[in-house]
CSV table of C-alpha atoms in Angstrom, one decimal:
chain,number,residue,atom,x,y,z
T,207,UNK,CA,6.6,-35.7,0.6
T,208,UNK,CA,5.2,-32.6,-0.8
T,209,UNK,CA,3.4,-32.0,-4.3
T,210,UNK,CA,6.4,-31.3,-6.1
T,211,UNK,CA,8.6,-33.9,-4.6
T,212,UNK,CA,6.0,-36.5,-6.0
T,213,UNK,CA,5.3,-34.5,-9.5
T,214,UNK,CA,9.2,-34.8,-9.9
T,215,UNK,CA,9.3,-38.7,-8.5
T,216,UNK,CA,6.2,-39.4,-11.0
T,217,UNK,CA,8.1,-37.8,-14.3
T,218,UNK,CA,11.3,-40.1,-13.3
T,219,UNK,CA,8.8,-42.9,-13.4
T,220,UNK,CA,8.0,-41.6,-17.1
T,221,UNK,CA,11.1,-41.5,-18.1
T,222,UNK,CA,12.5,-44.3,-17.0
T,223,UNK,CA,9.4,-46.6,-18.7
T,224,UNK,CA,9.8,-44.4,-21.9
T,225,UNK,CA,13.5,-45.6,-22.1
T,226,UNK,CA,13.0,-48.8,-21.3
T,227,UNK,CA,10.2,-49.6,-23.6
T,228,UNK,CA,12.5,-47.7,-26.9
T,229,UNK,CA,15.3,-50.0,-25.4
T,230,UNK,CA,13.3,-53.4,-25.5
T,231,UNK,CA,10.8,-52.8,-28.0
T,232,UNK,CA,12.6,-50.7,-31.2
T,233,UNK,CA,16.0,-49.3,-30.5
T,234,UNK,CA,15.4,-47.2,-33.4
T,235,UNK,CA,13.2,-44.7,-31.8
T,236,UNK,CA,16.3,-43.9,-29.5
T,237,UNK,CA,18.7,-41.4,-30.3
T,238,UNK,CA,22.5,-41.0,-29.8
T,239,UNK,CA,21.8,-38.6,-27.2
T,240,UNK,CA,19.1,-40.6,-25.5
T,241,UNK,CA,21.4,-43.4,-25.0
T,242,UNK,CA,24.3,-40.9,-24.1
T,243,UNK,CA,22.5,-39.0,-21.4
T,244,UNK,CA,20.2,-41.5,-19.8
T,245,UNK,CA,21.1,-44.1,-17.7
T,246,UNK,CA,19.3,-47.1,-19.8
T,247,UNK,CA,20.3,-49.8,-17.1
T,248,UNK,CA,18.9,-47.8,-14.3
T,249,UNK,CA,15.7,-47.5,-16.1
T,250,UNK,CA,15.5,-50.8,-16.9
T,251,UNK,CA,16.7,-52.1,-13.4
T,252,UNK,CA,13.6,-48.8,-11.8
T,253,UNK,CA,11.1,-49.8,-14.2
T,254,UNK,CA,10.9,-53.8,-13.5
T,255,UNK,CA,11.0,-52.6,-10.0
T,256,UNK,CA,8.1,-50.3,-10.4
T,257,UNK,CA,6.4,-52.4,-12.3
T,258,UNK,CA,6.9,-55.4,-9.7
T,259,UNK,CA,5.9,-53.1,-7.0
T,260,UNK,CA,8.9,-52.3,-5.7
T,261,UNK,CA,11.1,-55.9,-5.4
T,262,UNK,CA,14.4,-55.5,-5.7
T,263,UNK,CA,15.7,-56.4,-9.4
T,264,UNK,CA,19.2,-56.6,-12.3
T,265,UNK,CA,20.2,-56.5,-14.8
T,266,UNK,CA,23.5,-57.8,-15.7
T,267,UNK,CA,26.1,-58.0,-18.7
T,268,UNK,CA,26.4,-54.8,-20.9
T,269,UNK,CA,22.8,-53.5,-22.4
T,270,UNK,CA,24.3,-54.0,-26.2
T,271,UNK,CA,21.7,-54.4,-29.6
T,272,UNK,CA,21.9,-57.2,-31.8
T,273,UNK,CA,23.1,-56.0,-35.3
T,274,UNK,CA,23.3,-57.9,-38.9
T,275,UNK,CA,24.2,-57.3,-42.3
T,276,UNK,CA,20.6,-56.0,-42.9
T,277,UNK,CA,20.6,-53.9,-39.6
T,278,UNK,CA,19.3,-54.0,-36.1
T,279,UNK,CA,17.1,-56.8,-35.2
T,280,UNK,CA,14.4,-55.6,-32.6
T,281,UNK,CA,11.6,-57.5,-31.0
T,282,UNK,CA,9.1,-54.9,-32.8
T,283,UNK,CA,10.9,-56.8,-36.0
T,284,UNK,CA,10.4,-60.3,-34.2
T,285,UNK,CA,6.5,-59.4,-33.3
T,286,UNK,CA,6.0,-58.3,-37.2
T,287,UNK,CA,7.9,-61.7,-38.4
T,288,UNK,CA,5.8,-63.8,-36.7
T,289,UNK,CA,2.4,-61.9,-37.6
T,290,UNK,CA,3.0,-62.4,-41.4
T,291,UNK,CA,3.9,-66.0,-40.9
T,292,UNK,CA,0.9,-66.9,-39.3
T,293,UNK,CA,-1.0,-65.2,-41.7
T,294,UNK,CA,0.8,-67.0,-44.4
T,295,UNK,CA,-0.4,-70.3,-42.7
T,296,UNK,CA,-4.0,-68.9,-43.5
T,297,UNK,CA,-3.2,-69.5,-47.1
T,298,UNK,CA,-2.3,-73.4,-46.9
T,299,UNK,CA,-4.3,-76.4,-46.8
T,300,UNK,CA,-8.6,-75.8,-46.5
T,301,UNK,CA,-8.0,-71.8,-46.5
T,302,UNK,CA,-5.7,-71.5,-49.4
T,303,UNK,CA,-9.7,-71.4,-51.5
T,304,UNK,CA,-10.9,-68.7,-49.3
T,305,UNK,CA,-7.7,-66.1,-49.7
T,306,UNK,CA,-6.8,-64.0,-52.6
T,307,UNK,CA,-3.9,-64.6,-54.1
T,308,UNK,CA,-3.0,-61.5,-54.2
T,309,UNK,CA,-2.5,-61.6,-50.0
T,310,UNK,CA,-0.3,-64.3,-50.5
T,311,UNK,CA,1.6,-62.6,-52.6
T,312,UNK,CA,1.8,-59.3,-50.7
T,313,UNK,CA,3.0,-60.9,-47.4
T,314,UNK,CA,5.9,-62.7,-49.0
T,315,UNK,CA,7.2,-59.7,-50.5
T,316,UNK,CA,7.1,-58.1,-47.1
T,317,UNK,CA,9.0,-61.2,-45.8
T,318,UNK,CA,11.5,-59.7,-48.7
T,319,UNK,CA,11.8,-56.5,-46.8
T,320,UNK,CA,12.9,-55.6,-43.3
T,321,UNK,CA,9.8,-57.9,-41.7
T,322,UNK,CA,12.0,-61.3,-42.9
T,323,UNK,CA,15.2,-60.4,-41.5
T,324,UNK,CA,14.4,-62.8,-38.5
T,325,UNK,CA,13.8,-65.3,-41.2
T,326,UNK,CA,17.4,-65.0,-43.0
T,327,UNK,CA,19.1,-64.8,-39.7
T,328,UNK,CA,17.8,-67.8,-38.9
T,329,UNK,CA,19.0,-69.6,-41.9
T,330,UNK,CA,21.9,-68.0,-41.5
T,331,UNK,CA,22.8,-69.0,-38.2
T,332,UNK,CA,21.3,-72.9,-38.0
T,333,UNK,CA,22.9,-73.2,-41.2
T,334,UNK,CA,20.2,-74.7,-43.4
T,335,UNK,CA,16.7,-73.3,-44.6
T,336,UNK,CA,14.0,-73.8,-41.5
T,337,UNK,CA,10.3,-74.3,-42.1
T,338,UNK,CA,7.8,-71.1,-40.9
T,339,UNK,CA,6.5,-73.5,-38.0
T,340,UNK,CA,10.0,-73.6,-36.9
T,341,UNK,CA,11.4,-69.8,-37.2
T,342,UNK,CA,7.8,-69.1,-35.1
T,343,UNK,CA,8.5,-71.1,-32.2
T,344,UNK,CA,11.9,-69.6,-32.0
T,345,UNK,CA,10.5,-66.1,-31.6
T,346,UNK,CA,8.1,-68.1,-29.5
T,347,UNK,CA,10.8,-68.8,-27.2
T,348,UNK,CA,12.2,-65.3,-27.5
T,349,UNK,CA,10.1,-63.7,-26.4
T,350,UNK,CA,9.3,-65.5,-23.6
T,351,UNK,CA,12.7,-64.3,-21.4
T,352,UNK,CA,13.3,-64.8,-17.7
T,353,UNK,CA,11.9,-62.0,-16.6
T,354,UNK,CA,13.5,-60.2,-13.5
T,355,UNK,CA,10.1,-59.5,-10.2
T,356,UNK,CA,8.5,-62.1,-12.2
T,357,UNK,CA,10.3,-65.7,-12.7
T,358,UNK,CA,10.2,-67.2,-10.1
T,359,UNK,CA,13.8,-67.1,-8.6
T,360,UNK,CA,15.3,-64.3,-10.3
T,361,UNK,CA,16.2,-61.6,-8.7
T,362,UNK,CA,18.7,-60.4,-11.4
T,363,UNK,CA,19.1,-61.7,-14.7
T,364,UNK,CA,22.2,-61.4,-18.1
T,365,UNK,CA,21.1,-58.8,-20.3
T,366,UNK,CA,21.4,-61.7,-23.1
T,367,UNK,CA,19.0,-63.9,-21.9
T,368,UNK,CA,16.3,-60.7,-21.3
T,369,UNK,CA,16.7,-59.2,-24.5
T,370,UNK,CA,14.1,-61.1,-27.4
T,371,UNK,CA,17.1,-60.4,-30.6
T,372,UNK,CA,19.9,-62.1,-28.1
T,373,UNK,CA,17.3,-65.1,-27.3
T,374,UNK,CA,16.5,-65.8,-31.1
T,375,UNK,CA,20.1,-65.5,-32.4
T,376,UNK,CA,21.3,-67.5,-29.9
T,377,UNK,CA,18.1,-69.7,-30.3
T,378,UNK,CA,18.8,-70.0,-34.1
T,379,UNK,CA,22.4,-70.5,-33.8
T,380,UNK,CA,21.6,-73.7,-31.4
T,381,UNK,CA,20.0,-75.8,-33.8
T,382,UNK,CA,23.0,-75.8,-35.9
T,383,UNK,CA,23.3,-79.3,-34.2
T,384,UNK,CA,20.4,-80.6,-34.1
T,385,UNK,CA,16.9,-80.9,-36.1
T,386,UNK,CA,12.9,-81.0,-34.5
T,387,UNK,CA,9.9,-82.4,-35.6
T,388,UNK,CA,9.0,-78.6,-35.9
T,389,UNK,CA,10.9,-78.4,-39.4
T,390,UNK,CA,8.8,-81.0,-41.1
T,391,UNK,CA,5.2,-80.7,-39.4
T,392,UNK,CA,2.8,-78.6,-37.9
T,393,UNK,CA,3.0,-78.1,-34.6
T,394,UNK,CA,1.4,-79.5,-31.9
T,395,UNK,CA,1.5,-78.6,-27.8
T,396,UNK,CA,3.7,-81.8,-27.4
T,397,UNK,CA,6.2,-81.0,-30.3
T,398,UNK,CA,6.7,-77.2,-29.4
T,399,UNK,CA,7.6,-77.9,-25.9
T,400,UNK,CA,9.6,-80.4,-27.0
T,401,UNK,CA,11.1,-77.8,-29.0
T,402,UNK,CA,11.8,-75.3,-26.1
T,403,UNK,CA,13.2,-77.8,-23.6
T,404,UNK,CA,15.9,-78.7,-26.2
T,405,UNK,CA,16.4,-75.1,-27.3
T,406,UNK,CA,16.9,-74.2,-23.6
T,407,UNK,CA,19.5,-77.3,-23.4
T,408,UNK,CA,21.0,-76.3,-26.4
T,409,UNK,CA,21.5,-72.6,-25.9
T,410,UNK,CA,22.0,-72.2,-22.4
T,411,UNK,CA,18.9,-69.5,-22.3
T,412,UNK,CA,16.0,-70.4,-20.1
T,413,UNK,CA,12.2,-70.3,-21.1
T,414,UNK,CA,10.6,-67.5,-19.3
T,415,UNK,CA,7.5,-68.5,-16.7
T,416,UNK,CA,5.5,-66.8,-14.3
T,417,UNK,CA,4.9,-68.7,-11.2
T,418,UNK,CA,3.5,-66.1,-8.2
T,419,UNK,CA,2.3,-67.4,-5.0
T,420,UNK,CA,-1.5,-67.9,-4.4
T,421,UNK,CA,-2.7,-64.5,-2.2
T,422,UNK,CA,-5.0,-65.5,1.0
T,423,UNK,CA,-6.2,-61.4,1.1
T,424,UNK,CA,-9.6,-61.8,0.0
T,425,UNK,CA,-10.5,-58.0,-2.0
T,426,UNK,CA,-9.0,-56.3,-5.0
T,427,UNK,CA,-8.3,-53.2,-2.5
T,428,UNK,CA,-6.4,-55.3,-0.2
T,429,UNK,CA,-4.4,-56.9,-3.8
T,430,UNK,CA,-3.9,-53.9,-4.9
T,431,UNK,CA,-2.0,-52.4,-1.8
């Protein structure tokens, strides 16, 4: 393969990533003629491969976004959710002395905005108010997918049960039927994966895990081959 060959290989490579990470992380930064003149399975499908050195991976089910009355929910909107709820959790109990008020105040009013639209969904869909504790383990668990190259297992996986928004809507709308330990306490290891074995029952959707085989090469330059 000559210089160019690879030059040309390399800036697929890019691309492909560049689409993918718009596509999984903040749709937004896509426009209508990304989506309409790049293929964004195929760069899904090459980048897991690339990433994964190579194995053979899919994606299936159509590569749709997950829309509400407030707009697009995107996993950059999950990851910001979760990071003023835990801060809030700073302001409870021992360290409520030790934080200005004024922080409290300030990250509930950005749970107002576009950051708290997981929250609202979530109500939404289980159909009654649900504790922080509860809304974070359910971003917990989406964004923890079955990863194509990576679970063990999984050579191809439903675009639905990859993508974080699908997970937590169909997370949130799972608990419609039942209630955890998770709404009324804070958690602990033994509630939380309580909580994700029953949300995986309940929805269908499985938690993510990585589980590679033990290597018997025995350098980094070998590994890395």
């Amino acid at each position: 393969m000559n210089l160019r060959s690879q030059i040309l290989f390399s800036e697929l490579d890019w691309l492909n990533l560049y689409f993918a990470y718009y596509l999984l992380l903040d749709p937004e930064g896509l426009t209508e003629f990304d989506t309409a003149t790049w293929d964004m399975r195929a760069a899904m499908e090459h980048s897991l491969e690339d990433i994964w050195r190579h194995v053979r991976v899919g994606i299936d089910g159509p590569l749709k976004l997950v829309h509400t009355s407030e707009g697009p929910l995107t996993t950059r909107v999950l990851f910001e959710c979760a990071a003023v709820l835990d801060e809030l959790f700073q302001c409870e109990g021992a360290f409520i002395r030790k934080t200005d008020p004024a922080l409290h105040d300030f990250l509930l009013e950005m749970l107002n905005g576009e950051y708290g639209i997981p929250c609202r969904l979530a109500r939404a869909l289980a159909g009654r108010d649900l504790a922080g504790s509860a809304v974070l383990a359910l971003i917990d668990f989406a964004l923890n997918p079955v990863v194509p190259g990576l679970h063990p297992d999984a050579p191809s996986v439903d675009w639905k049960e990859l993508y974080p928004p699908y997970r937590f809507a169909a997370a949130a709308k799972a608990m419609t039927g039942w209630e955890t330990d998770l709404e009324f306490q804070y958690p602990s290891h033994e509630a939380t994966v309580h909580f994700q074995h029953m949300l995986a029952k309940c929805s269908g959707l499985r938690m993510g895990s990585v589980a590679s085989r033990l290597s018997d090469l025995s350098t980094l330059q070998e590994a890395a081959r």
